[in-house]
PDB file of C-alpha atoms and ligand atoms in Angstrom:
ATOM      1  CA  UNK A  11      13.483 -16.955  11.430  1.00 56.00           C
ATOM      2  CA  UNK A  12      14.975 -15.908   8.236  1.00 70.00           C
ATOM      3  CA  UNK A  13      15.152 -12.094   7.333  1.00 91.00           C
ATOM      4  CA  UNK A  14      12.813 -12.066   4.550  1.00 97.00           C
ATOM      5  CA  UNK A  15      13.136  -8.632   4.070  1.00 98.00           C
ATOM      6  CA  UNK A  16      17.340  -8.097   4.202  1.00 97.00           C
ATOM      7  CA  UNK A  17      17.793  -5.175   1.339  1.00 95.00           C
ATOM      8  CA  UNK A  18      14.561  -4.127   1.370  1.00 98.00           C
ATOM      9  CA  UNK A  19      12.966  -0.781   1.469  1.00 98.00           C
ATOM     10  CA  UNK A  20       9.458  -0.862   3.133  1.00 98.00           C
ATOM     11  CA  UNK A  21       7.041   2.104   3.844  1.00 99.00           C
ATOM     12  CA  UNK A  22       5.389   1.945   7.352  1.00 99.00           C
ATOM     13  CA  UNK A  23       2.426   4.666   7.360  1.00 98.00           C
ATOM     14  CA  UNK A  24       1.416   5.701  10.821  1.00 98.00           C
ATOM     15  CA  UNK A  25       4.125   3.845  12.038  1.00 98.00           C
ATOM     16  CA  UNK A  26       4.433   5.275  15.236  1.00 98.00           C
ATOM     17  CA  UNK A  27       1.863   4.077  17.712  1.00 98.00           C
ATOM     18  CA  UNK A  28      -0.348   0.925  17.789  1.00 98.00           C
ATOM     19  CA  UNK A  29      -0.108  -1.805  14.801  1.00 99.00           C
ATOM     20  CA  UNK A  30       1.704   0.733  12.388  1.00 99.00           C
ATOM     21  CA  UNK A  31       4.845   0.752  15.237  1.00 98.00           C
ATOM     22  CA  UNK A  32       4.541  -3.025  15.797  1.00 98.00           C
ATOM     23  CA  UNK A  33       4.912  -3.656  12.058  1.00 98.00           C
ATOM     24  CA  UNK A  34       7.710  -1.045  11.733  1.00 98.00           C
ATOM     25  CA  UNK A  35       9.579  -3.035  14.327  1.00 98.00           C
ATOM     26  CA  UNK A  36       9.057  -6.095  13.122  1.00 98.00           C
ATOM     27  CA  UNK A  37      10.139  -5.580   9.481  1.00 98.00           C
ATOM     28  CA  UNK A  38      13.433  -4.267  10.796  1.00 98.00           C
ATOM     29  CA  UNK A  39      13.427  -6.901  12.905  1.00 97.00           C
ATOM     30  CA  UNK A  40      13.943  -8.690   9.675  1.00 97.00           C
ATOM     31  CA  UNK A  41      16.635  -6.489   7.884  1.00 97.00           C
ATOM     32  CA  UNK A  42      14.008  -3.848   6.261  1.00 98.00           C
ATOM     33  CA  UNK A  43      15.140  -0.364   5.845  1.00 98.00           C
ATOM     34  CA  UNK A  44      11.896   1.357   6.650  1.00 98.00           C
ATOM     35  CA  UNK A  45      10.460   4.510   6.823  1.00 98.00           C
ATOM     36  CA  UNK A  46       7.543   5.440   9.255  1.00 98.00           C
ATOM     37  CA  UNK A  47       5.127   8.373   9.172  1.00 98.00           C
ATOM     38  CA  UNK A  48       2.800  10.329  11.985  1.00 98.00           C
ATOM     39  CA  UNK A  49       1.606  13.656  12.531  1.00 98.00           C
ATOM     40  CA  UNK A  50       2.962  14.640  16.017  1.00 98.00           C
ATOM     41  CA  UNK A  51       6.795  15.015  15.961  1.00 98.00           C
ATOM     42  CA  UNK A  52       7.794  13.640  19.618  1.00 98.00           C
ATOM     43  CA  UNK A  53       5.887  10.553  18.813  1.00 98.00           C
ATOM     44  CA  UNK A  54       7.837  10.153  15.737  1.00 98.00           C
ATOM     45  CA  UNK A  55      11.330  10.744  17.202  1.00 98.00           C
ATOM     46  CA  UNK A  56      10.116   8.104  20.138  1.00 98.00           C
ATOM     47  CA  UNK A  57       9.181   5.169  17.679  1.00 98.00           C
ATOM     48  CA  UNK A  58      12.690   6.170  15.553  1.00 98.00           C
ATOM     49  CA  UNK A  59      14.176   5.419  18.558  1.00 98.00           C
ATOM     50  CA  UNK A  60      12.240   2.173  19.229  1.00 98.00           C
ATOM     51  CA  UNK A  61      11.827   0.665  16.206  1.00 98.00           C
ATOM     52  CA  UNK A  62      16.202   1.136  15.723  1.00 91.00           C
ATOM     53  CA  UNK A  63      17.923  -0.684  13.240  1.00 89.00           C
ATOM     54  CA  UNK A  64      17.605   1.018   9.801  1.00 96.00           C
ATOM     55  CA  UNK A  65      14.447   3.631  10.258  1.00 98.00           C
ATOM     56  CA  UNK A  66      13.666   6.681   9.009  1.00 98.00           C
ATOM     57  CA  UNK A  67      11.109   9.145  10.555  1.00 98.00           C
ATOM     58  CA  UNK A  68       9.500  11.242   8.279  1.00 98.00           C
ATOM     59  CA  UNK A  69       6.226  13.363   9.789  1.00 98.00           C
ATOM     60  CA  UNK A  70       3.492  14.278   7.411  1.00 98.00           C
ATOM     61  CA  UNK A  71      -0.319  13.593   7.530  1.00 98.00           C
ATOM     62  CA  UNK A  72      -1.266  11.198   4.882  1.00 98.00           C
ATOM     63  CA  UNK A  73      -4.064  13.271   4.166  1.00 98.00           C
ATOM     64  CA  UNK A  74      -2.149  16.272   2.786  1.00 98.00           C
ATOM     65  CA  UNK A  75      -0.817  15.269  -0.885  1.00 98.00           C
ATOM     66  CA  UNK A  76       2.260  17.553  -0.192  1.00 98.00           C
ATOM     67  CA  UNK A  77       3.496  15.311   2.911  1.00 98.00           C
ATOM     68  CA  UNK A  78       2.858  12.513   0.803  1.00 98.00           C
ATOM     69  CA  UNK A  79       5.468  13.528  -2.011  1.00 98.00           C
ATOM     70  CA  UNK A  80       7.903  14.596   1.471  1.00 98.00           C
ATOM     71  CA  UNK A  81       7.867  11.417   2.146  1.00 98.00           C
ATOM     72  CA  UNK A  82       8.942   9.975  -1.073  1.00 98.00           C
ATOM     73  CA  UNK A  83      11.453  12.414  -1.676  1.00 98.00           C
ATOM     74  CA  UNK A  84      13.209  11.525   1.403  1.00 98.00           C
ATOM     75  CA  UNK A  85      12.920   7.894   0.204  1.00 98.00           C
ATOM     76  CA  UNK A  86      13.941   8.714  -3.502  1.00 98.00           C
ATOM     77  CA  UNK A  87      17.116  10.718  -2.115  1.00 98.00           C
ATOM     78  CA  UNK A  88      18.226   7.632   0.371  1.00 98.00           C
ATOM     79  CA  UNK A  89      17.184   4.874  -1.740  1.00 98.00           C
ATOM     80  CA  UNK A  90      15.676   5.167  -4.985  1.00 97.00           C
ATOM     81  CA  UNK A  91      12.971   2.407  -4.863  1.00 98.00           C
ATOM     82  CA  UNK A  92      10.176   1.070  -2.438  1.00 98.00           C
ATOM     83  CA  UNK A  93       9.781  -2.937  -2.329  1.00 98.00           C
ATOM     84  CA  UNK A  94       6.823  -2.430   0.479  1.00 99.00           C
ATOM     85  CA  UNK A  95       4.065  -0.515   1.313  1.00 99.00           C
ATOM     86  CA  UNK A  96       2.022  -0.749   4.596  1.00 99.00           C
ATOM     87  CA  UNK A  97      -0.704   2.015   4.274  1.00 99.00           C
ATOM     88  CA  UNK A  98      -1.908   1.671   7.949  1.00 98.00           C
ATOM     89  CA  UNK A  99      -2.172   5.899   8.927  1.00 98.00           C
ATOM     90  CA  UNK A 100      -5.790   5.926  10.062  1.00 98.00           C
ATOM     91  CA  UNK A 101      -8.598   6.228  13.216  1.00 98.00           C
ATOM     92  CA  UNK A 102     -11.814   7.111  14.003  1.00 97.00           C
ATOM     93  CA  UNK A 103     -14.055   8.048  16.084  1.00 98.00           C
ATOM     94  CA  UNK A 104     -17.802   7.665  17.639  1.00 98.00           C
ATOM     95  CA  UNK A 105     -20.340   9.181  15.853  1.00 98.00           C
ATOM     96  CA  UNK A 106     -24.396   8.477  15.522  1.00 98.00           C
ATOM     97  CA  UNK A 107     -26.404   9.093  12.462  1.00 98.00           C
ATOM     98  CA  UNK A 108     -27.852  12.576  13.436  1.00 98.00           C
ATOM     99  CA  UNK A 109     -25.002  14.179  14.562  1.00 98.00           C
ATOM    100  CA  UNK A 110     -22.336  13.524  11.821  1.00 98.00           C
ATOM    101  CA  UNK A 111     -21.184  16.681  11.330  1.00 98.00           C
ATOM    102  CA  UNK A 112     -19.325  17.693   8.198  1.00 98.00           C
ATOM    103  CA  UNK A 113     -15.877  17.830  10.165  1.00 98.00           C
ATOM    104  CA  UNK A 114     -16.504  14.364  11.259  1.00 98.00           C
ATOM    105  CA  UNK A 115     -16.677  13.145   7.337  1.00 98.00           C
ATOM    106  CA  UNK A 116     -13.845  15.151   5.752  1.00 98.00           C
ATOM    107  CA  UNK A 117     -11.120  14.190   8.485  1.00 98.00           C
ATOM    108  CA  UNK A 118     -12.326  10.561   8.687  1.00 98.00           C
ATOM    109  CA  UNK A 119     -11.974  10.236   5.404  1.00 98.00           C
ATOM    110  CA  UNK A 120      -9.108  12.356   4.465  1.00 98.00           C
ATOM    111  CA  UNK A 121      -7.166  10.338   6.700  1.00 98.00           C
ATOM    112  CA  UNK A 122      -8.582   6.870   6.068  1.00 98.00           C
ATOM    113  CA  UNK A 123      -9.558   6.659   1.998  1.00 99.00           C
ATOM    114  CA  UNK A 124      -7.674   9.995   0.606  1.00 98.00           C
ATOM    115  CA  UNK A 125      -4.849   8.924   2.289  1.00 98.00           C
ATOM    116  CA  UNK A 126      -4.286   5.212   1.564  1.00 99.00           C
ATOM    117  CA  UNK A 127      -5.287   6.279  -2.226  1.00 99.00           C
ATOM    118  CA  UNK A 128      -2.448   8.730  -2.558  1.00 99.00           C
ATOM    119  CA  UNK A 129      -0.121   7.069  -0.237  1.00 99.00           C
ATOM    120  CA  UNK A 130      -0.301   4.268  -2.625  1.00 99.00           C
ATOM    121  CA  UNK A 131      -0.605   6.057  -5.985  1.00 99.00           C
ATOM    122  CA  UNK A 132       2.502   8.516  -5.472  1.00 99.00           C
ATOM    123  CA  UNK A 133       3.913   5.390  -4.659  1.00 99.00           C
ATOM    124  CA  UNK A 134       3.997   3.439  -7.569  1.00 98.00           C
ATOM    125  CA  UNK A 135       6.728   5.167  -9.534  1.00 98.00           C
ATOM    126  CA  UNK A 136       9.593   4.197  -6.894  1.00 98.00           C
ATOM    127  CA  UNK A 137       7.961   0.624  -6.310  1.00 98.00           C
ATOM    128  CA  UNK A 138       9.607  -2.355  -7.997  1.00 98.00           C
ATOM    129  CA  UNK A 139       7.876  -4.376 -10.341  1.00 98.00           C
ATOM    130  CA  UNK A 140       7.119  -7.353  -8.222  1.00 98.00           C
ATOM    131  CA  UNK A 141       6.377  -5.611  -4.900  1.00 98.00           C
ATOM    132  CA  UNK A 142       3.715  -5.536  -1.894  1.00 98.00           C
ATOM    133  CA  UNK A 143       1.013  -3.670  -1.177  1.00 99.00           C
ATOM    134  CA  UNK A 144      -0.807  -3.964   2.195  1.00 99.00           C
ATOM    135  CA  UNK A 145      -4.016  -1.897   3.448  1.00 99.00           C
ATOM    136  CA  UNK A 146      -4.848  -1.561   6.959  1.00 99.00           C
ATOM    137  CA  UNK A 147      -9.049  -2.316   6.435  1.00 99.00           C
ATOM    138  CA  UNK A 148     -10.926  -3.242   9.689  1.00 98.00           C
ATOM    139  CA  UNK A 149     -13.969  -5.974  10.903  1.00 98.00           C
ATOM    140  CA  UNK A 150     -15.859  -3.030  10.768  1.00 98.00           C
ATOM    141  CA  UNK A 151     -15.350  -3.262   6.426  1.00 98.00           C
ATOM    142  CA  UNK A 152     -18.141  -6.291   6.909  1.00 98.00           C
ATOM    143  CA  UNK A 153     -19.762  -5.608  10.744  1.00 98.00           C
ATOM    144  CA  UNK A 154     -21.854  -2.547  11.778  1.00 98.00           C
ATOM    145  CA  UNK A 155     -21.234  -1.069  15.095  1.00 97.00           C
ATOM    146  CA  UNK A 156     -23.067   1.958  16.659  1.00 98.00           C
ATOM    147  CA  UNK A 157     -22.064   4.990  16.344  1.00 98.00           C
ATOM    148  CA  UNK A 158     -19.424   4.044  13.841  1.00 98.00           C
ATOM    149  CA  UNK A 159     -20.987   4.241  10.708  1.00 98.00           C
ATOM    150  CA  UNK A 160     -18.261   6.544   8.940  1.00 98.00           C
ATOM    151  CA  UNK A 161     -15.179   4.767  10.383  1.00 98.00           C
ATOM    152  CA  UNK A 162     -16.880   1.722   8.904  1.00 98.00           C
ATOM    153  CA  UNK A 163     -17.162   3.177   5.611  1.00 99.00           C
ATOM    154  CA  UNK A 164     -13.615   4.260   4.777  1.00 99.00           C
ATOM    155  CA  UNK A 165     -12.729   0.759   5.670  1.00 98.00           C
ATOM    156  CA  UNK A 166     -15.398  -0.881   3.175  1.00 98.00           C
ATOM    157  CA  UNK A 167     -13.653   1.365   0.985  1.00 99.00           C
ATOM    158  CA  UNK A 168      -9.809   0.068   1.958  1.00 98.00           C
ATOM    159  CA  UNK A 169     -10.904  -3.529   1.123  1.00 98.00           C
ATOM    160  CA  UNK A 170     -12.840  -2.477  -2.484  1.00 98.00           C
ATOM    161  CA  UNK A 171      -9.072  -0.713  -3.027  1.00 99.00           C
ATOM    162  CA  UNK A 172      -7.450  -3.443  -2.631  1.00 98.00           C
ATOM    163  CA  UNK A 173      -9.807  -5.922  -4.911  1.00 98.00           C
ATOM    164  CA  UNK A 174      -9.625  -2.945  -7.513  1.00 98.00           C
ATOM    165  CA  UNK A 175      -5.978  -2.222  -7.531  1.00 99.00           C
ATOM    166  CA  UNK A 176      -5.103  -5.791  -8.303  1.00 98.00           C
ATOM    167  CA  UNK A 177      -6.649  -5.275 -11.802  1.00 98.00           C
ATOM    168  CA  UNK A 178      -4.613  -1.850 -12.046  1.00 98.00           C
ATOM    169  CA  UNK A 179      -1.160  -3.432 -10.852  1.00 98.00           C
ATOM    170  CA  UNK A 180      -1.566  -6.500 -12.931  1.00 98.00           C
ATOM    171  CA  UNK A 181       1.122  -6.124 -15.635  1.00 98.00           C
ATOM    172  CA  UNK A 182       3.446  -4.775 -12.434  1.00 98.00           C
ATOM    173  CA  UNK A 183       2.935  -8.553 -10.415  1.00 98.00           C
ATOM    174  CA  UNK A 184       2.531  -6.316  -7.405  1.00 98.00           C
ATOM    175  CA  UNK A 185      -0.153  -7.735  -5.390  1.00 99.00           C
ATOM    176  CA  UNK A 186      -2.281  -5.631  -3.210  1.00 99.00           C
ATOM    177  CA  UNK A 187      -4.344  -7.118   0.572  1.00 99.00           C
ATOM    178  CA  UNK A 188      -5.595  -5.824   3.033  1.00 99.00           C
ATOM    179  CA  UNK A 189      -5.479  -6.797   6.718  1.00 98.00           C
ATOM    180  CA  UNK A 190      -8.710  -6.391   8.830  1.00 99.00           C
ATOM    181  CA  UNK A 191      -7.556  -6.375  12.432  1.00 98.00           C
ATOM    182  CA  UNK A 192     -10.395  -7.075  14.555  1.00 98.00           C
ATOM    183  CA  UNK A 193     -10.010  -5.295  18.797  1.00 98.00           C
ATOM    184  CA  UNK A 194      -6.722  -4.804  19.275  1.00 98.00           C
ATOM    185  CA  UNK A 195      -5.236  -3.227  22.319  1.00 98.00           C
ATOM    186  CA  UNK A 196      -3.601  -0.105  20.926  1.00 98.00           C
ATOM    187  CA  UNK A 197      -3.264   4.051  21.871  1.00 98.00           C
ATOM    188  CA  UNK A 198      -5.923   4.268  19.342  1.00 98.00           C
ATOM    189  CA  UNK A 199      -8.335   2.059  20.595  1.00 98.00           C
ATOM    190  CA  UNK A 200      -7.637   2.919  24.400  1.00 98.00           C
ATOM    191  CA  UNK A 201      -8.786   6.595  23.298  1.00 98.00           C
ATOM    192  CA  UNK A 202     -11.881   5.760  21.256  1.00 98.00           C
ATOM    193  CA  UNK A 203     -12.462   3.576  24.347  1.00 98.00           C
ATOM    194  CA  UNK A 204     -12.496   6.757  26.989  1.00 98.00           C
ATOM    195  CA  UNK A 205      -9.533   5.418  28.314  1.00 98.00           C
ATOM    196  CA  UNK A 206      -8.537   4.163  31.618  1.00 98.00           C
ATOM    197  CA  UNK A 207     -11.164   2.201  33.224  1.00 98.00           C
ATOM    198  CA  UNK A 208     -13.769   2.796  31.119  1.00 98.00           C
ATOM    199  CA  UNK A 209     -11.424   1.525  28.428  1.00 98.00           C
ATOM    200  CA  UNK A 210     -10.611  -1.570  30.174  1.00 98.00           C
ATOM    201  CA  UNK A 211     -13.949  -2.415  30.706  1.00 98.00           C
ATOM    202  CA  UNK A 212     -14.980  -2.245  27.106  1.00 98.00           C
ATOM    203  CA  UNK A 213     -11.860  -4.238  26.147  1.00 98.00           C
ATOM    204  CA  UNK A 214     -13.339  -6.837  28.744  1.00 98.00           C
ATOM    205  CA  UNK A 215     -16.708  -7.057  27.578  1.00 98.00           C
ATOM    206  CA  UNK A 216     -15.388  -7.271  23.879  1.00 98.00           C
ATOM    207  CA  UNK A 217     -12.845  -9.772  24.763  1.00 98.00           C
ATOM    208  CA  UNK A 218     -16.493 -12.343  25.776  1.00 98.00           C
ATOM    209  CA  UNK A 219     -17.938 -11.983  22.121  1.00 97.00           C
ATOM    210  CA  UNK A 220     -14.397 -12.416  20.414  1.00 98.00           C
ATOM    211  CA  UNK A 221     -14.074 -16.821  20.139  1.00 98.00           C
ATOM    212  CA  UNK A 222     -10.604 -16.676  21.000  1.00 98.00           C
ATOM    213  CA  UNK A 223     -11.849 -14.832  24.602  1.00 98.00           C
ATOM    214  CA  UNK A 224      -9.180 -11.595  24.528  1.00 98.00           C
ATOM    215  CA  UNK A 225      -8.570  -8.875  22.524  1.00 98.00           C
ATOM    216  CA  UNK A 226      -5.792  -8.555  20.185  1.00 98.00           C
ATOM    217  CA  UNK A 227      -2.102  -7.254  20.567  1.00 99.00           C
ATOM    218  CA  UNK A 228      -0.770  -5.216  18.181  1.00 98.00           C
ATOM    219  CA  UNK A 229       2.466  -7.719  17.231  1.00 98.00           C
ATOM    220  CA  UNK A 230       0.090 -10.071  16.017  1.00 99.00           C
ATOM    221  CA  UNK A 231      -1.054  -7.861  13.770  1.00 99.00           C
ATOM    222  CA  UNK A 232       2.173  -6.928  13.071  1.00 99.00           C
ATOM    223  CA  UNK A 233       3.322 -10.710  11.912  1.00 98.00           C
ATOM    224  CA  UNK A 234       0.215 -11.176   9.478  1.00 99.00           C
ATOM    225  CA  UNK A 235       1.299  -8.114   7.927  1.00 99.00           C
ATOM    226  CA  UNK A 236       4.947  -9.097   6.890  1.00 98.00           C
ATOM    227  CA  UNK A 237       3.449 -12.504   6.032  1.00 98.00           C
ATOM    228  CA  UNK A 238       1.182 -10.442   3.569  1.00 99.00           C
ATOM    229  CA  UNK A 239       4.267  -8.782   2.620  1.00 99.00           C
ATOM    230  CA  UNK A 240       6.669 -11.441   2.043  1.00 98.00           C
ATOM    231  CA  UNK A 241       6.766 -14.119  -0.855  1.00 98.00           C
ATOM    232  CA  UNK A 242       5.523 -16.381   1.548  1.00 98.00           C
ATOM    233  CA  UNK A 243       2.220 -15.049   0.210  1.00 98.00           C
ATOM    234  CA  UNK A 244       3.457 -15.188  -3.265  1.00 98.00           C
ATOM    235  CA  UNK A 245       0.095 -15.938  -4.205  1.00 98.00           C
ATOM    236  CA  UNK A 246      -2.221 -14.206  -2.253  1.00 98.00           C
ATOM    237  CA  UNK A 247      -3.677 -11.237  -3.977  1.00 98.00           C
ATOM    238  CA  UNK A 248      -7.045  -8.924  -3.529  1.00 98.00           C
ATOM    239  CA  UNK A 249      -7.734 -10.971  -0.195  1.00 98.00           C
ATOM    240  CA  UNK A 250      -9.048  -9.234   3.022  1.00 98.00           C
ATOM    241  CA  UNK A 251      -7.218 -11.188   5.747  1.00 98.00           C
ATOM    242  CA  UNK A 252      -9.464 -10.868   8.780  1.00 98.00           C
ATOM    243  CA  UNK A 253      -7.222 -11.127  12.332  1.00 98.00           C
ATOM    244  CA  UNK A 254     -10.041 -10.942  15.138  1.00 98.00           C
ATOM    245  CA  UNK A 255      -9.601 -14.454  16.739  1.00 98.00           C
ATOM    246  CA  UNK A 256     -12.557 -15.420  15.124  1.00 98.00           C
ATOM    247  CA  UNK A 257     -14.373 -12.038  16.070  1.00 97.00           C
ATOM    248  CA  UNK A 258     -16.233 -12.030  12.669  1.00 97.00           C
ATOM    249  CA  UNK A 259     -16.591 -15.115  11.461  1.00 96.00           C
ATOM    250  CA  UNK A 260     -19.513 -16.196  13.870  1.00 96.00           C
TER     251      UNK A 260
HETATM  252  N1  NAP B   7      -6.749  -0.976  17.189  1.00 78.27           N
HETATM  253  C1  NAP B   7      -7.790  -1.581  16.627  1.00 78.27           C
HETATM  254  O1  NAP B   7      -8.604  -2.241  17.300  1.00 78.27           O
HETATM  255  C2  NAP B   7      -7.975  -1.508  15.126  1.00 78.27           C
HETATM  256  C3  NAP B   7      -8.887  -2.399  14.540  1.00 78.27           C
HETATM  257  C4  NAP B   7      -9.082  -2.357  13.169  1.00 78.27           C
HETATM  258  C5  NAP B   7      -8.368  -1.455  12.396  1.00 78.27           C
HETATM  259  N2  NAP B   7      -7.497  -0.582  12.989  1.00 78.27           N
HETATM  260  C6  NAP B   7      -6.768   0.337  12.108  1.00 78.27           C
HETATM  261  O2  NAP B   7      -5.383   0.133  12.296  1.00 78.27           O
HETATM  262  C7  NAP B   7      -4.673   1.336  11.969  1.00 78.27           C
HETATM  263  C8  NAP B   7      -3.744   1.670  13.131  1.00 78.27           C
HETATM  264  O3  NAP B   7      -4.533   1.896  14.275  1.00 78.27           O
HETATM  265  P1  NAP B   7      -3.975   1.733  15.754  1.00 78.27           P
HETATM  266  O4  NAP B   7      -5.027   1.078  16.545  1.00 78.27           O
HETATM  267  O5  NAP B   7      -2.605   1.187  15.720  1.00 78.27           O
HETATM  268  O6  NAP B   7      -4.008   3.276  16.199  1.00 78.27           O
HETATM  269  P2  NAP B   7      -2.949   4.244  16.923  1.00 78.27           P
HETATM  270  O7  NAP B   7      -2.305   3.571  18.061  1.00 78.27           O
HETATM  271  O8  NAP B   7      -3.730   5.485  17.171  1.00 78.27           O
HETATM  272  O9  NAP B   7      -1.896   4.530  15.759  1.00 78.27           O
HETATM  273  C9  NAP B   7      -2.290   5.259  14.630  1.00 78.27           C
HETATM  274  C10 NAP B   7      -1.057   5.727  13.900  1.00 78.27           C
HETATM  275  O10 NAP B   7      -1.434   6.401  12.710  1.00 78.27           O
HETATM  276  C11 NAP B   7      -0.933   7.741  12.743  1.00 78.27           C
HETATM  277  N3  NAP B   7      -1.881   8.540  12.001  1.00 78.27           N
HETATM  278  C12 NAP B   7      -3.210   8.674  12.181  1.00 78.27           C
HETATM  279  N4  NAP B   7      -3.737   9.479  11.250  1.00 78.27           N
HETATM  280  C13 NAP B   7      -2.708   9.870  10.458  1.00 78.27           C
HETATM  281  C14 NAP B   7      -2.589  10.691   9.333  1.00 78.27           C
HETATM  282  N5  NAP B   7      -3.652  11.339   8.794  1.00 78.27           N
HETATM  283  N6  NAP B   7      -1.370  10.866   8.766  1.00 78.27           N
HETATM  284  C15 NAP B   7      -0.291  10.237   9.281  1.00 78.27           C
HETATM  285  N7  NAP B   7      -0.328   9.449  10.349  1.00 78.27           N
HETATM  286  C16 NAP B   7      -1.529   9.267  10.929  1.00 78.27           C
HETATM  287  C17 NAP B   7      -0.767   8.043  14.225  1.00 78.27           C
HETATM  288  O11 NAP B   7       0.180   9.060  14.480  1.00 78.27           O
HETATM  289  P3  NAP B   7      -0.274  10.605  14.656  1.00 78.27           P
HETATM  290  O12 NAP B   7      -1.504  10.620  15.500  1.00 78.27           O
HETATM  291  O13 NAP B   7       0.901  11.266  15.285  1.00 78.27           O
HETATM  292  O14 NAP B   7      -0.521  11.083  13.270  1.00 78.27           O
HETATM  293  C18 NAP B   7      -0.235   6.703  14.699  1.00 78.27           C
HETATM  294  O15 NAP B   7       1.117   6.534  14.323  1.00 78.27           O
HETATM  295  C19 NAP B   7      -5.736   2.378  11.670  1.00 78.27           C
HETATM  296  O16 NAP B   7      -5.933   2.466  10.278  1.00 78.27           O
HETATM  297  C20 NAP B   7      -6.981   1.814  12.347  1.00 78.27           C
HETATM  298  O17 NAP B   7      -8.153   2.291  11.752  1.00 78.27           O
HETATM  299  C21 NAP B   7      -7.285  -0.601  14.329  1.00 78.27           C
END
């Protein structure tokens, strides 16, 4: 395949675990100098290591506006100007109505909505007119699930960004999407799941109601992003592009 992205500077948020260190990989895959974010340090020297070619660690919780501008410093001093964004830094856990705690909010959302919105907005001055924004959003954006009622929220919230933004970006031609991944066998997940065998069990019984019978793997998340990304989607703009194997469409 051609290396769409040869010359190109692309941000990878959460970029090292799950879909956020698939994606990394893959852009660089394709000639991307990239830069990849996570809280925990060890985690982000391991993905520098695997995601090679031209990377850049730089550790910082999206949620803090102060790692944000760290991280565009570092990009400002090595490069100057940012042709992608992938705003992916995000989780969640289980939660019923009736015991949300206030906790349970502020760091879902901090990390999910305060987070994409500044990683995005502090952004903008280095990004080139003509650029590509992607959001990591969810199936849970347009499907209720117990227990998950917060989670679900910030990613309602990812995919109303995204239709939003397109109006604010207009005169800029950078388009703005956002990728709803539907169960997709990641770190992430495997916690939320319990892990282990209780985690492989829920996998399997999710894997019956999904129409393409399994769950999802984290590099085909990954490939749906750079498509996103690339001109190949030249003009695809405000969309929420669901990858689930069907998991919400039925
Ligand atoms: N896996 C799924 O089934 C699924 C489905 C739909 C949507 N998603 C979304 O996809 C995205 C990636 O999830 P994943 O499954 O790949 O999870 P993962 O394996 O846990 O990876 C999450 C990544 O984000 C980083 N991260 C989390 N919060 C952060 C913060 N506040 N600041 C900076 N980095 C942060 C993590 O590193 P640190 O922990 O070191 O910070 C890690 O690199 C999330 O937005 C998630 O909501 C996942």
């Amino acid at each position: 395949m051609a290396a769409r992205f040869e010359n190109k500077v692309v941000i990878v948020t959460g970029g090292t675990s799950g879909i956020g260190l698939a994606t990394a990989k893959a852009f660089a895959g394709e000639g991307a100098s990239v830069f990849i974010t996570g809280r925990r340090q060890e985690a982000l020297d391991a993905a520098v290591k695997a995601v090679g070619g031209r990377v850049t660690g730089v550790r910082g919780d999206m949620g803090k506006l102060a790692d944000i501008d760290r991280l565009y410093d570092a990009v400002q001093q090595k490069h100057g100007h940012i042709d992608v964004v992938f705003a992916n830094a995000g989780g969640g856990e289980f939660a019923a109505l009736g015991s949300i705690t206030e906790e349970h909010y502020q760091s879902t959302f901090d990390s999910n909505v305060k987070g994409v919105l500044f990683t995005v907005q502090k952004a903008l001055p280095l990004m080139r007119d003509g650029g590509s924004i992607v959001l990591t959003s969810s199936t849970t954006s347009i499907s209720g699930t117990p227990a998950f009622s917060v989670y679900s929220a910030t990613k309602a919230a990812i995919r109303s960004f995204a239709r939003n933004w397109i109006l604010d970006l207009k005169d800029r031609h950078i388009r703005v999407n956002a990728i709803s991944p539907g169960v997709t066998d990641t770190a992430g997940l495997n916690e939320l799941f319990g892990g282990g065998a209780q985690a492989e069990g829920t996998k399997d019984y999710l894997a019956g109601l999904i129409p393409a019978g399994r769950v999802g793997q984290p590099e085909e998340i990954a490939k749906a992003v750079l498509f996103l990304a690339s001109d190949d989607a030249s003009f695809i703009n405000g969309v929420e592009l669901f990858v689930d194997g069907g998991q919400v469409q039925i």
